[in-house]
PDB file of C-alpha atoms in Angstrom:
ATOM      1  CA  MET Y   1      56.112  75.470 -16.852  1.00  0.00           C
ATOM      2  CA  LYS Y   2      55.974  73.061 -13.987  1.00  0.00           C
ATOM      3  CA  LEU Y   3      57.892  75.852 -11.803  1.00  0.00           C
ATOM      4  CA  VAL Y   4      55.645  78.927 -12.732  1.00  0.00           C
ATOM      5  CA  ALA Y   5      52.522  76.671 -11.911  1.00  0.00           C
ATOM      6  CA  SER Y   6      54.270  75.573  -8.727  1.00  0.00           C
ATOM      7  CA  HIS Y   7      55.262  79.716  -8.121  1.00  0.00           C
ATOM      8  CA  TRP Y   8      51.299  80.270  -8.701  1.00  0.00           C
ATOM      9  CA  VAL Y   9      50.213  78.097  -6.061  1.00  0.00           C
ATOM     10  CA  LEU Y  10      52.624  78.370  -3.441  1.00  0.00           C
ATOM     11  CA  GLY Y  11      51.076  82.447  -3.902  1.00  0.00           C
ATOM     12  CA  LEU Y  12      47.761  81.418  -3.389  1.00  0.00           C
ATOM     13  CA  CYS Y  13      48.680  79.300   0.000  1.00  0.00           C
ATOM     14  CA  PRO Y  14      49.030  82.561   1.882  1.00  0.00           C
ATOM     15  CA  LEU Y  15      45.932  84.238   0.210  1.00  0.00           C
ATOM     16  CA  VAL Y  16      43.735  81.138   1.094  1.00  0.00           C
ATOM     17  CA  LEU Y  17      45.297  81.182   4.773  1.00  0.00           C
ATOM     18  CA  LEU Y  18      44.979  85.063   4.895  1.00  0.00           C
ATOM     19  CA  SER Y  19      41.138  84.749   3.798  1.00  0.00           C
ATOM     20  CA  SER Y  20      40.700  81.827   6.140  1.00  0.00           C
ATOM     21  CA  CYS Y  21      41.918  83.748   8.918  1.00  0.00           C
ATOM     22  CA  MET Y  22      40.040  86.910   8.129  1.00  0.00           C
ATOM     23  CA  THR Y  23      36.107  85.642   8.167  1.00  0.00           C
ATOM     24  CA  ALA Y  24      34.433  87.714  10.838  1.00  0.00           C
ATOM     25  CA  PRO Y  25      33.479  85.142  13.685  1.00  0.00           C
ATOM     26  CA  GLU Y  26      29.426  85.599  12.559  1.00  0.00           C
ATOM     27  CA  GLU Y  27      30.369  83.780   9.067  1.00  0.00           C
ATOM     28  CA  LYS Y  28      32.052  81.054  11.179  1.00  0.00           C
ATOM     29  CA  LEU Y  29      28.734  80.639  13.707  1.00  0.00           C
ATOM     30  CA  ARG Y  30      26.807  80.631  10.145  1.00  0.00           C
ATOM     31  CA  LEU Y  31      28.733  77.943   8.995  1.00  0.00           C
ATOM     32  CA  ALA Y  32      28.939  75.609  12.006  1.00  0.00           C
ATOM     33  CA  ALA Y  33      24.930  76.078  12.330  1.00  0.00           C
ATOM     34  CA  ALA Y  34      25.252  75.099   8.537  1.00  0.00           C
ATOM     35  CA  GLU Y  35      27.100  72.074   8.783  1.00  0.00           C
ATOM     36  CA  GLY Y  36      25.609  70.817  12.410  1.00  0.00           C
ATOM     37  CA  ASN Y  37      28.811  71.595  14.107  1.00  0.00           C
ATOM     38  CA  LEU Y  38      27.326  71.530  17.910  1.00  0.00           C
ATOM     39  CA  LEU Y  39      30.463  72.245  19.170  1.00  0.00           C
ATOM     40  CA  ARG Y  40      31.667  75.239  17.360  1.00  0.00           C
ATOM     41  CA  VAL Y  41      28.125  76.881  17.594  1.00  0.00           C
ATOM     42  CA  GLN Y  42      28.584  76.291  21.241  1.00  0.00           C
ATOM     43  CA  THR Y  43      31.895  77.700  21.277  1.00  0.00           C
ATOM     44  CA  PHE Y  44      30.997  80.462  18.781  1.00  0.00           C
ATOM     45  CA  LEU Y  45      27.819  81.722  21.084  1.00  0.00           C
ATOM     46  CA  GLY Y  46      30.279  81.373  23.959  1.00  0.00           C
ATOM     47  CA  GLN Y  47      32.389  84.045  22.843  1.00  0.00           C
ATOM     48  CA  GLY Y  48      29.043  86.526  22.143  1.00  0.00           C
ATOM     49  CA  ILE Y  49      28.558  85.842  19.159  1.00  0.00           C
ATOM     50  CA  SER Y  50      24.818  86.954  18.830  1.00  0.00           C
ATOM     51  CA  VAL Y  51      22.512  84.027  17.987  1.00  0.00           C
ATOM     52  CA  GLN Y  52      21.117  86.500  15.430  1.00  0.00           C
ATOM     53  CA  ALA Y  53      24.318  86.959  13.567  1.00  0.00           C
ATOM     54  CA  ALA Y  54      22.899  87.442  10.104  1.00  0.00           C
ATOM     55  CA  ASP Y  55      24.323  87.979   6.705  1.00  0.00           C
ATOM     56  CA  GLY Y  56      23.047  90.600   4.552  1.00  0.00           C
ATOM     57  CA  ARG Y  57      20.234  88.358   3.051  1.00  0.00           C
ATOM     58  CA  GLY Y  58      18.810  88.322   6.313  1.00  0.00           C
ATOM     59  CA  VAL Y  59      20.261  84.522   6.959  1.00  0.00           C
ATOM     60  CA  THR Y  60      20.706  83.736  10.689  1.00  0.00           C
ATOM     61  CA  PRO Y  61      22.391  80.423  11.967  1.00  0.00           C
ATOM     62  CA  LEU Y  62      18.852  79.270  12.843  1.00  0.00           C
ATOM     63  CA  PHE Y  63      17.982  79.753   9.069  1.00  0.00           C
ATOM     64  CA  LEU Y  64      21.344  77.173   7.525  1.00  0.00           C
ATOM     65  CA  ALA Y  65      20.624  74.995  11.194  1.00  0.00           C
ATOM     66  CA  ALA Y  66      16.839  74.327   9.898  1.00  0.00           C
ATOM     67  CA  LYS Y  67      17.336  73.870   6.317  1.00  0.00           C
ATOM     68  CA  ASN Y  68      19.851  71.448   6.608  1.00  0.00           C
ATOM     69  CA  GLY Y  69      17.964  69.644   8.829  1.00  0.00           C
ATOM     70  CA  HIS Y  70      19.877  70.128  12.509  1.00  0.00           C
ATOM     71  CA  PRO Y  71      17.671  69.724  14.959  1.00  0.00           C
ATOM     72  CA  ASP Y  72      20.289  69.820  17.951  1.00  0.00           C
ATOM     73  CA  VAL Y  73      21.538  73.110  16.746  1.00  0.00           C
ATOM     74  CA  VAL Y  74      18.173  74.022  16.324  1.00  0.00           C
ATOM     75  CA  ALA Y  75      17.385  73.547  19.489  1.00  0.00           C
ATOM     76  CA  LEU Y  76      20.430  75.452  21.019  1.00  0.00           C
ATOM     77  CA  LEU Y  77      20.253  78.397  18.809  1.00  0.00           C
ATOM     78  CA  LEU Y  78      16.475  78.518  20.157  1.00  0.00           C
ATOM     79  CA  GLU Y  79      17.258  78.039  24.064  1.00  0.00           C
ATOM     80  CA  ARG Y  80      19.735  81.254  23.359  1.00  0.00           C
ATOM     81  CA  GLY Y  81      17.120  83.479  22.164  1.00  0.00           C
ATOM     82  CA  ALA Y  82      17.312  82.974  18.400  1.00  0.00           C
ATOM     83  CA  ALA Y  83      14.230  84.715  17.024  1.00  0.00           C
ATOM     84  CA  MET Y  84      12.117  81.515  14.832  1.00  0.00           C
ATOM     85  CA  ASN Y  85       9.720  83.488  13.048  1.00  0.00           C
ATOM     86  CA  LEU Y  86      12.091  86.173  11.833  1.00  0.00           C
ATOM     87  CA  MET Y  87      12.142  86.734   8.127  1.00  0.00           C
ATOM     88  CA  ARG Y  88      14.684  86.773   5.658  1.00  0.00           C
ATOM     89  CA  GLN Y  89      14.778  89.958   3.179  1.00  0.00           C
ATOM     90  CA  ASP Y  90      12.466  87.693   0.636  1.00  0.00           C
ATOM     91  CA  GLY Y  91       9.914  86.812   3.282  1.00  0.00           C
ATOM     92  CA  VAL Y  92      10.596  83.061   4.420  1.00  0.00           C
ATOM     93  CA  THR Y  93      10.747  82.242   8.065  1.00  0.00           C
ATOM     94  CA  PRO Y  94      13.354  79.242   9.425  1.00  0.00           C
ATOM     95  CA  ILE Y  95      10.119  76.710   9.677  1.00  0.00           C
ATOM     96  CA  PHE Y  96       9.228  77.517   5.773  1.00  0.00           C
ATOM     97  CA  ILE Y  97      13.095  76.558   4.712  1.00  0.00           C
ATOM     98  CA  ALA Y  98      13.010  73.446   6.791  1.00  0.00           C
ATOM     99  CA  ALA Y  99       9.413  72.445   5.445  1.00  0.00           C
ATOM    100  CA  GLN Y 100      11.313  73.068   1.458  1.00  0.00           C
ATOM    101  CA  GLU Y 101      13.650  70.870   2.408  1.00  0.00           C
ATOM    102  CA  GLY Y 102      11.514  68.298   3.643  1.00  0.00           C
ATOM    103  CA  GLN Y 103      13.226  68.289   7.327  1.00  0.00           C
ATOM    104  CA  GLN Y 104      10.155  67.285   9.870  1.00  0.00           C
ATOM    105  CA  GLU Y 105      11.772  66.578  12.976  1.00  0.00           C
ATOM    106  CA  VAL Y 106      13.121  70.128  12.109  1.00  0.00           C
ATOM    107  CA  VAL Y 107       9.658  71.655  11.712  1.00  0.00           C
ATOM    108  CA  ALA Y 108       8.372  69.442  14.558  1.00  0.00           C
ATOM    109  CA  LEU Y 109      10.815  71.135  16.975  1.00  0.00           C
ATOM    110  CA  LEU Y 110       9.914  74.376  15.750  1.00  0.00           C
ATOM    111  CA  LEU Y 111       6.292  74.099  16.204  1.00  0.00           C
ATOM    112  CA  LYS Y 112       6.790  72.672  19.395  1.00  0.00           C
ATOM    113  CA  ASN Y 113       8.466  76.192  20.179  1.00  0.00           C
ATOM    114  CA  GLY Y 114       5.950  78.320  19.342  1.00  0.00           C
ATOM    115  CA  ALA Y 115       6.650  78.739  15.553  1.00  0.00           C
ATOM    116  CA  ASN Y 116       3.560  80.038  13.538  1.00  0.00           C
ATOM    117  CA  VAL Y 117       2.251  76.961  11.480  1.00  0.00           C
ATOM    118  CA  ASN Y 118       0.056  79.263   9.574  1.00  0.00           C
ATOM    119  CA  THR Y 119       3.462  81.424   8.585  1.00  0.00           C
ATOM    120  CA  ARG Y 120       3.239  82.466   4.857  1.00  0.00           C
ATOM    121  CA  ALA Y 121       5.879  83.343   1.930  1.00  0.00           C
ATOM    122  CA  GLY Y 122       6.271  86.916   1.212  1.00  0.00           C
ATOM    123  CA  ILE Y 123       5.538  86.131  -2.315  1.00  0.00           C
ATOM    124  CA  GLY Y 124       2.489  84.191  -3.297  1.00  0.00           C
ATOM    125  CA  GLU Y 125       0.821  84.172   0.061  1.00  0.00           C
ATOM    126  CA  VAL Y 126       2.401  80.114   0.180  1.00  0.00           C
ATOM    127  CA  THR Y 127       1.955  78.257   3.559  1.00  0.00           C
ATOM    128  CA  LEU Y 128       3.639  75.385   4.796  1.00  0.00           C
ATOM    129  CA  LEU Y 129       0.580  73.521   3.833  1.00  0.00           C
ATOM    130  CA  HIS Y 130       1.304  74.870   0.031  1.00  0.00           C
ATOM    131  CA  VAL Y 131       4.798  73.492   0.458  1.00  0.00           C
ATOM    132  CA  ALA Y 132       3.779  69.614   1.521  1.00  0.00           C
ATOM    133  CA  ALA Y 133       1.348  69.208  -0.963  1.00  0.00           C
ATOM    134  CA  TYR Y 134       3.823  70.451  -3.485  1.00  0.00           C
ATOM    135  CA  ARG Y 135       6.103  67.958  -2.419  1.00  0.00           C
ATOM    136  CA  GLU Y 136       3.528  65.774  -1.970  1.00  0.00           C
ATOM    137  CA  ASP Y 137       5.107  64.928   1.732  1.00  0.00           C
ATOM    138  CA  GLN Y 138       2.140  63.253   3.492  1.00  0.00           C
ATOM    139  CA  GLU Y 139       3.926  63.012   6.946  1.00  0.00           C
ATOM    140  CA  LEU Y 140       4.931  66.599   7.286  1.00  0.00           C
ATOM    141  CA  ILE Y 141       0.957  67.329   6.046  1.00  0.00           C
ATOM    142  CA  THR Y 142      -0.380  65.886   9.112  1.00  0.00           C
ATOM    143  CA  LEU Y 143       2.514  66.895  11.377  1.00  0.00           C
ATOM    144  CA  LEU Y 144       1.009  70.418  10.206  1.00  0.00           C
ATOM    145  CA  LEU Y 145      -2.617  69.576  10.606  1.00  0.00           C
ATOM    146  CA  GLN Y 146      -2.025  68.163  13.922  1.00  0.00           C
ATOM    147  CA  HIS Y 147      -1.172  71.858  14.712  1.00  0.00           C
ATOM    148  CA  GLY Y 148      -3.654  73.266  13.299  1.00  0.00           C
ATOM    149  CA  ALA Y 149      -2.594  74.168   9.638  1.00  0.00           C
ATOM    150  CA  ASN Y 150      -5.181  75.882   7.776  1.00  0.00           C
ATOM    151  CA  LYS Y 151      -6.871  73.779   5.061  1.00  0.00           C
ATOM    152  CA  HIS Y 152      -8.366  77.084   3.509  1.00  0.00           C
ATOM    153  CA  ALA Y 153      -5.092  79.192   2.940  1.00  0.00           C
ATOM    154  CA  ARG Y 154      -5.218  80.597  -0.282  1.00  0.00           C
ATOM    155  CA  MET Y 155      -1.613  81.403  -2.155  1.00  0.00           C
ATOM    156  CA  THR Y 156      -2.351  85.077  -4.029  1.00  0.00           C
ATOM    157  CA  SER Y 157      -3.266  82.583  -7.296  1.00  0.00           C
ATOM    158  CA  GLY Y 158      -6.169  81.398  -5.234  1.00  0.00           C
ATOM    159  CA  GLU Y 159      -4.979  77.695  -4.742  1.00  0.00           C
ATOM    160  CA  ARG Y 160      -5.749  75.879  -1.840  1.00  0.00           C
ATOM    161  CA  PRO Y 161      -3.758  72.906  -0.267  1.00  0.00           C
ATOM    162  CA  VAL Y 162      -6.132  70.581  -1.941  1.00  0.00           C
ATOM    163  CA  ASP Y 163      -6.113  72.436  -5.158  1.00  0.00           C
ATOM    164  CA  LEU Y 164      -1.770  72.320  -5.693  1.00  0.00           C
ATOM    165  CA  ALA Y 165      -2.378  68.696  -4.823  1.00  0.00           C
ATOM    166  CA  GLN Y 166      -5.005  67.798  -7.159  1.00  0.00           C
ATOM    167  CA  SER Y 167      -2.830  69.577 -10.253  1.00  0.00           C
ATOM    168  CA  GLN Y 168       0.330  67.814  -8.655  1.00  0.00           C
ATOM    169  CA  GLY Y 169      -1.421  64.649  -9.661  1.00  0.00           C
ATOM    170  CA  HIS Y 170      -0.917  63.880  -5.404  1.00  0.00           C
ATOM    171  CA  ALA Y 171      -4.455  61.927  -5.316  1.00  0.00           C
ATOM    172  CA  ALA Y 172      -3.597  60.075  -1.904  1.00  0.00           C
ATOM    173  CA  LEU Y 173      -3.464  63.293  -0.648  1.00  0.00           C
ATOM    174  CA  ILE Y 174      -6.984  64.856  -1.201  1.00  0.00           C
ATOM    175  CA  PRO Y 175      -8.710  63.251   1.386  1.00  0.00           C
ATOM    176  CA  LEU Y 176      -5.976  64.782   3.975  1.00  0.00           C
ATOM    177  CA  LEU Y 177      -6.321  67.997   2.579  1.00  0.00           C
ATOM    178  CA  GLU Y 178     -10.300  68.537   1.675  1.00  0.00           C
ATOM    179  CA  PRO Y 179     -11.836  71.798   3.851  1.00  0.00           C
TER     180      PRO Y 179
END
């Protein structure tokens, strides 16, 4: 039985090596961005791989760096021309992903570079302020308000950020979010 198992494992090794060699350069760039590997991102971009290299769902390296909280990679991608208000298939932008994940430093960097503070998700018309209210993220709320976030924005269900904070029991946020 051990002999059969070792042949099976040895038979997989070339497949694993071959599949890693066959990974598209664009996928390698996205993976490096997701990992926050600045040197690898620089190398791939230097080889001419597009900063906008998206997968089938519209996920670019910027989405992955923003989601995983890698401000140095986000800054490099922006410097190289990454579109920060580009939407995935589901209507979500990189700043939206960063806000959902609580990546305040990345949100601040994207706002500084001109990202839309009042961007809405494709589903539900949710804004960044709604996300921050739901997450009970007072620092993110303060940052968004400093950049002109709309306290009056309503989701398709009619809720404003203050309404969402109330329904979630986040009483400390209500004074910040009251219109």
